[in-house]
Amino acid sequence: MILIIFNFAAMLEDKNTSKTQLSDLGEFGLIKHLTKHFNITHKSTVYGIGDDAAVLAFEGDQCVVTTDLLVEGVHFDLSYVPLKHLGYKAVMVNLSDVYAMNATATQITVSIAVSNRFPLEALEELYAGIKTAADIYKVDVIGGDTTSSTTGLLISVTAVGQAKADDIVYRNGAKESDLLVVTGDLGAAYLGLQVLEREKEVFKVNPNSQPDLDQYSYLIERQLKPEARKDIPELLKGLEVKPTSMIDISDGLSSEIMHLCEQSEVGVHLYENKIPLDPTVISTCEEFNLNSTTVALNGGEDYELLFTIKQEDYPKIKANPNLTVIGHITNKDQGAALITRANEKIALQAQGWNPIKNN
Ligand SMILES: [Mg+2]
């Protein structure tokens, strides 16, 4: 449930009243305090927090490792992102990459850099979100680091997972005539961000305004508290479908499709009328005067999975409401193209969210 919005700024400002300064604990005391509730559940975690390094053992499986860095002011804005949700999301964006390899996520490490404007209570909120994510997604928190930052908050999560060598799915396996499939629906997280940015502007003018965001709750939830698709590798296994290639959608459908095409050396026809959109996305696009296809293609942060399957596997997936066939793989010479509702063919462009490019 997304209820707390715009309250957090106030919490940071009153740190000098009853809040605990981080310097009171020292680095080791802080780590100990923040991680004391984390439990180890995986057999593959031989040793977690407490020594110079964690020890892992994956009998016979291969191990996948991925890492992401989230920076305040670049990836998140604390004026409307509750720290608990931020902790949760920081874990999700990493687990999503593990699932995109068709692997099981098993461990994470969490490192943060914070300025002294954050009281201990703020970090407890952040770690409560991390713990919630670790509990629900069944991953062990096995280490990390805390250090100081001169400006904002930085969070780096590394996720570890395991899979049989034969089960791992790479980006480079798509073949001509394969079907392109996406999970869930697209564009909502981007619109959630647009709603929050708009409310922030309203809030600046009138800090006492209490926005009624009920109609946008799905969009805001997708932005603030995304869920990684842990269920999809399990679902596909149950259906006896192994994707030929797979990637998660962090930067937008368009750029992820282009990654698959480039690495598989193929082209694609993506059908505009097949792109799955939630009704709230359609209505909010109208309100914001945005094109819903553009939002789905370039919005990003949906954390859905995009994959290709052999045509012969289609009967196994066609009845599943989580999965939508949105196109098919073509010869490389045909390029990556969007087939519009008017049956026009337009070259896809990677306009996904790219902080480095924007700079
Ligand atoms: Mg990814």
PDB file of N, CA and C in Angstrom, residues 47-95:
ATOM      1  N   TYR A  47      28.520 -18.850   5.019  1.00  0.00           N
ATOM      2  CA  TYR A  47      28.762 -17.870   6.081  1.00  0.00           C
ATOM      3  C   TYR A  47      28.328 -16.491   5.570  1.00  0.00           C
ATOM      4  N   GLY A  48      27.525 -15.787   6.351  1.00  0.00           N
ATOM      5  CA  GLY A  48      27.005 -14.483   5.927  1.00  0.00           C
ATOM      6  C   GLY A  48      27.807 -13.330   6.499  1.00  0.00           C
ATOM      7  N   ILE A  49      27.108 -12.416   7.181  1.00  0.00           N
ATOM      8  CA  ILE A  49      27.756 -11.228   7.727  1.00  0.00           C
ATOM      9  C   ILE A  49      28.596 -11.614   8.944  1.00  0.00           C
ATOM     10  N   GLY A  50      29.763 -10.994   9.099  1.00  0.00           N
ATOM     11  CA  GLY A  50      30.511 -11.192  10.339  1.00  0.00           C
ATOM     12  C   GLY A  50      31.976 -11.484  10.168  1.00  0.00           C
ATOM     13  N   ASP A  51      32.417 -11.804   8.946  1.00  0.00           N
ATOM     14  CA  ASP A  51      33.850 -12.015   8.739  1.00  0.00           C
ATOM     15  C   ASP A  51      34.319 -11.042   7.651  1.00  0.00           C
ATOM     16  N   ASP A  52      35.523 -11.225   7.160  1.00  0.00           N
ATOM     17  CA  ASP A  52      36.019 -10.326   6.119  1.00  0.00           C
ATOM     18  C   ASP A  52      35.228 -10.464   4.827  1.00  0.00           C
ATOM     19  N   ALA A  53      34.715 -11.662   4.592  1.00  0.00           N
ATOM     20  CA  ALA A  53      33.938 -11.912   3.379  1.00  0.00           C
ATOM     21  C   ALA A  53      32.917 -12.999   3.685  1.00  0.00           C
ATOM     22  N   ALA A  54      31.829 -12.998   2.915  1.00  0.00           N
ATOM     23  CA  ALA A  54      30.842 -14.081   3.031  1.00  0.00           C
ATOM     24  C   ALA A  54      31.366 -15.298   2.268  1.00  0.00           C
ATOM     25  N   VAL A  55      30.851 -16.445   2.593  1.00  0.00           N
ATOM     26  CA  VAL A  55      31.251 -17.688   1.909  1.00  0.00           C
ATOM     27  C   VAL A  55      30.001 -18.350   1.332  1.00  0.00           C
ATOM     28  N   LEU A  56      30.054 -18.653   0.029  1.00  0.00           N
ATOM     29  CA  LEU A  56      28.918 -19.266  -0.662  1.00  0.00           C
ATOM     30  C   LEU A  56      29.342 -20.569  -1.315  1.00  0.00           C
ATOM     31  N   ALA A  57      28.430 -21.498  -1.481  1.00  0.00           N
ATOM     32  CA  ALA A  57      28.731 -22.762  -2.169  1.00  0.00           C
ATOM     33  C   ALA A  57      27.505 -23.214  -2.954  1.00  0.00           C
ATOM     34  N   PHE A  58      27.637 -23.365  -4.248  1.00  0.00           N
ATOM     35  CA  PHE A  58      26.508 -23.754  -5.111  1.00  0.00           C
ATOM     36  C   PHE A  58      26.776 -25.104  -5.749  1.00  0.00           C
ATOM     37  N   GLU A  59      26.528 -26.153  -5.054  1.00  0.00           N
ATOM     38  CA  GLU A  59      26.860 -27.498  -5.545  1.00  0.00           C
ATOM     39  C   GLU A  59      26.362 -27.761  -6.968  1.00  0.00           C
ATOM     40  N   GLY A  60      27.272 -27.737  -7.924  1.00  0.00           N
ATOM     41  CA  GLY A  60      26.922 -28.117  -9.299  1.00  0.00           C
ATOM     42  C   GLY A  60      26.263 -27.032 -10.136  1.00  0.00           C
ATOM     43  N   ASP A  61      25.710 -25.997  -9.497  1.00  0.00           N
ATOM     44  CA  ASP A  61      25.054 -24.932 -10.256  1.00  0.00           C
ATOM     45  C   ASP A  61      26.055 -23.858 -10.677  1.00  0.00           C
ATOM     46  N   GLN A  62      25.635 -23.079 -11.666  1.00  0.00           N
ATOM     47  CA  GLN A  62      26.416 -21.889 -11.975  1.00  0.00           C
ATOM     48  C   GLN A  62      25.865 -20.741 -11.133  1.00  0.00           C
ATOM     49  N   CYS A  63      26.708 -19.730 -10.966  1.00  0.00           N
ATOM     50  CA  CYS A  63      26.379 -18.616 -10.090  1.00  0.00           C
ATOM     51  C   CYS A  63      26.281 -17.353 -10.949  1.00  0.00           C
ATOM     52  N   VAL A  64      25.191 -16.594 -10.808  1.00  0.00           N
ATOM     53  CA  VAL A  64      25.072 -15.327 -11.529  1.00  0.00           C
ATOM     54  C   VAL A  64      25.219 -14.176 -10.535  1.00  0.00           C
ATOM     55  N   VAL A  65      25.859 -13.111 -10.976  1.00  0.00           N
ATOM     56  CA  VAL A  65      26.109 -11.964 -10.100  1.00  0.00           C
ATOM     57  C   VAL A  65      25.756 -10.692 -10.858  1.00  0.00           C
ATOM     58  N   THR A  66      25.061  -9.781 -10.199  1.00  0.00           N
ATOM     59  CA  THR A  66      24.714  -8.523 -10.855  1.00  0.00           C
ATOM     60  C   THR A  66      24.711  -7.408  -9.821  1.00  0.00           C
ATOM     61  N   THR A  67      24.964  -6.192 -10.244  1.00  0.00           N
ATOM     62  CA  THR A  67      25.004  -5.087  -9.294  1.00  0.00           C
ATOM     63  C   THR A  67      24.415  -3.821  -9.896  1.00  0.00           C
ATOM     64  N   ASP A  68      23.845  -2.995  -9.052  1.00  0.00           N
ATOM     65  CA  ASP A  68      23.237  -1.735  -9.479  1.00  0.00           C
ATOM     66  C   ASP A  68      23.513  -0.667  -8.439  1.00  0.00           C
ATOM     67  N   LEU A  69      23.706   0.531  -8.895  1.00  0.00           N
ATOM     68  CA  LEU A  69      23.978   1.658  -8.008  1.00  0.00           C
ATOM     69  C   LEU A  69      22.868   2.690  -8.175  1.00  0.00           C
ATOM     70  N   LEU A  70      22.243   3.076  -7.075  1.00  0.00           N
ATOM     71  CA  LEU A  70      21.189   4.097  -7.120  1.00  0.00           C
ATOM     72  C   LEU A  70      21.686   5.357  -6.414  1.00  0.00           C
ATOM     73  N   VAL A  71      21.566   6.483  -7.079  1.00  0.00           N
ATOM     74  CA  VAL A  71      22.117   7.740  -6.568  1.00  0.00           C
ATOM     75  C   VAL A  71      20.998   8.765  -6.385  1.00  0.00           C
ATOM     76  N   GLU A  72      20.952   9.354  -5.205  1.00  0.00           N
ATOM     77  CA  GLU A  72      19.950  10.398  -4.925  1.00  0.00           C
ATOM     78  C   GLU A  72      20.104  11.554  -5.905  1.00  0.00           C
ATOM     79  N   GLY A  73      18.978  12.020  -6.419  1.00  0.00           N
ATOM     80  CA  GLY A  73      19.015  13.124  -7.371  1.00  0.00           C
ATOM     81  C   GLY A  73      19.172  12.662  -8.806  1.00  0.00           C
ATOM     82  N   VAL A  74      19.662  11.435  -8.987  1.00  0.00           N
ATOM     83  CA  VAL A  74      19.773  10.866 -10.337  1.00  0.00           C
ATOM     84  C   VAL A  74      18.697   9.802 -10.526  1.00  0.00           C
ATOM     85  N   HIS A  75      18.627   8.876  -9.564  1.00  0.00           N
ATOM     86  CA  HIS A  75      17.682   7.759  -9.679  1.00  0.00           C
ATOM     87  C   HIS A  75      16.455   7.902  -8.781  1.00  0.00           C
ATOM     88  N   PHE A  76      16.533   8.722  -7.769  1.00  0.00           N
ATOM     89  CA  PHE A  76      15.373   8.881  -6.884  1.00  0.00           C
ATOM     90  C   PHE A  76      15.392  10.248  -6.227  1.00  0.00           C
ATOM     91  N   ASP A  77      14.180  10.665  -5.805  1.00  0.00           N
ATOM     92  CA  ASP A  77      13.981  11.969  -5.200  1.00  0.00           C
ATOM     93  C   ASP A  77      13.298  11.741  -3.855  1.00  0.00           C
ATOM     94  N   LEU A  78      14.011  12.025  -2.779  1.00  0.00           N
ATOM     95  CA  LEU A  78      13.487  11.687  -1.448  1.00  0.00           C
ATOM     96  C   LEU A  78      12.327  12.576  -1.017  1.00  0.00           C
ATOM     97  N   SER A  79      12.001  13.591  -1.813  1.00  0.00           N
ATOM     98  CA  SER A  79      10.841  14.391  -1.417  1.00  0.00           C
ATOM     99  C   SER A  79       9.551  13.617  -1.605  1.00  0.00           C
ATOM    100  N   TYR A  80       9.539  12.581  -2.431  1.00  0.00           N
ATOM    101  CA  TYR A  80       8.322  11.763  -2.528  1.00  0.00           C
ATOM    102  C   TYR A  80       8.588  10.251  -2.511  1.00  0.00           C
ATOM    103  N   VAL A  81       9.845   9.850  -2.370  1.00  0.00           N
ATOM    104  CA  VAL A  81      10.127   8.412  -2.262  1.00  0.00           C
ATOM    105  C   VAL A  81      10.359   8.064  -0.793  1.00  0.00           C
ATOM    106  N   PRO A  82       9.447   7.323  -0.172  1.00  0.00           N
ATOM    107  CA  PRO A  82       9.684   6.922   1.215  1.00  0.00           C
ATOM    108  C   PRO A  82      10.895   5.988   1.274  1.00  0.00           C
ATOM    109  N   LEU A  83      11.722   6.140   2.307  1.00  0.00           N
ATOM    110  CA  LEU A  83      12.962   5.353   2.371  1.00  0.00           C
ATOM    111  C   LEU A  83      12.700   3.848   2.417  1.00  0.00           C
ATOM    112  N   LYS A  84      11.598   3.475   3.021  1.00  0.00           N
ATOM    113  CA  LYS A  84      11.279   2.045   3.080  1.00  0.00           C
ATOM    114  C   LYS A  84      11.063   1.489   1.667  1.00  0.00           C
ATOM    115  N   HIS A  85      10.367   2.260   0.866  1.00  0.00           N
ATOM    116  CA  HIS A  85      10.156   1.841  -0.523  1.00  0.00           C
ATOM    117  C   HIS A  85      11.448   1.860  -1.310  1.00  0.00           C
ATOM    118  N   LEU A  86      12.291   2.834  -1.026  1.00  0.00           N
ATOM    119  CA  LEU A  86      13.572   2.905  -1.731  1.00  0.00           C
ATOM    120  C   LEU A  86      14.419   1.660  -1.454  1.00  0.00           C
ATOM    121  N   GLY A  87      14.446   1.238  -0.195  1.00  0.00           N
ATOM    122  CA  GLY A  87      15.182   0.024   0.151  1.00  0.00           C
ATOM    123  C   GLY A  87      14.630  -1.186  -0.589  1.00  0.00           C
ATOM    124  N   TYR A  88      13.314  -1.257  -0.620  1.00  0.00           N
ATOM    125  CA  TYR A  88      12.647  -2.372  -1.308  1.00  0.00           C
ATOM    126  C   TYR A  88      12.997  -2.354  -2.801  1.00  0.00           C
ATOM    127  N   LYS A  89      12.890  -1.166  -3.398  1.00  0.00           N
ATOM    128  CA  LYS A  89      13.126  -1.045  -4.838  1.00  0.00           C
ATOM    129  C   LYS A  89      14.588  -1.343  -5.202  1.00  0.00           C
ATOM    130  N   ALA A  90      15.500  -0.910  -4.343  1.00  0.00           N
ATOM    131  CA  ALA A  90      16.924  -1.151  -4.611  1.00  0.00           C
ATOM    132  C   ALA A  90      17.196  -2.656  -4.706  1.00  0.00           C
ATOM    133  N   VAL A  91      16.480  -3.437  -3.911  1.00  0.00           N
ATOM    134  CA  VAL A  91      16.624  -4.896  -4.002  1.00  0.00           C
ATOM    135  C   VAL A  91      15.951  -5.402  -5.275  1.00  0.00           C
ATOM    136  N   MET A  92      14.759  -4.895  -5.562  1.00  0.00           N
ATOM    137  CA  MET A  92      14.005  -5.368  -6.735  1.00  0.00           C
ATOM    138  C   MET A  92      14.756  -5.192  -8.051  1.00  0.00           C
ATOM    139  N   VAL A  93      15.398  -4.033  -8.220  1.00  0.00           N
ATOM    140  CA  VAL A  93      16.042  -3.783  -9.513  1.00  0.00           C
ATOM    141  C   VAL A  93      17.170  -4.785  -9.758  1.00  0.00           C
ATOM    142  N   ASN A  94      17.764  -5.264  -8.685  1.00  0.00           N
ATOM    143  CA  ASN A  94      18.826  -6.264  -8.818  1.00  0.00           C
ATOM    144  C   ASN A  94      18.262  -7.664  -9.012  1.00  0.00           C
ATOM    145  N   LEU A  95      17.244  -8.017  -8.244  1.00  0.00           N
ATOM    146  CA  LEU A  95      16.657  -9.354  -8.397  1.00  0.00           C
ATOM    147  C   LEU A  95      16.100  -9.521  -9.806  1.00  0.00           C
TER     148      LEU A  95
END
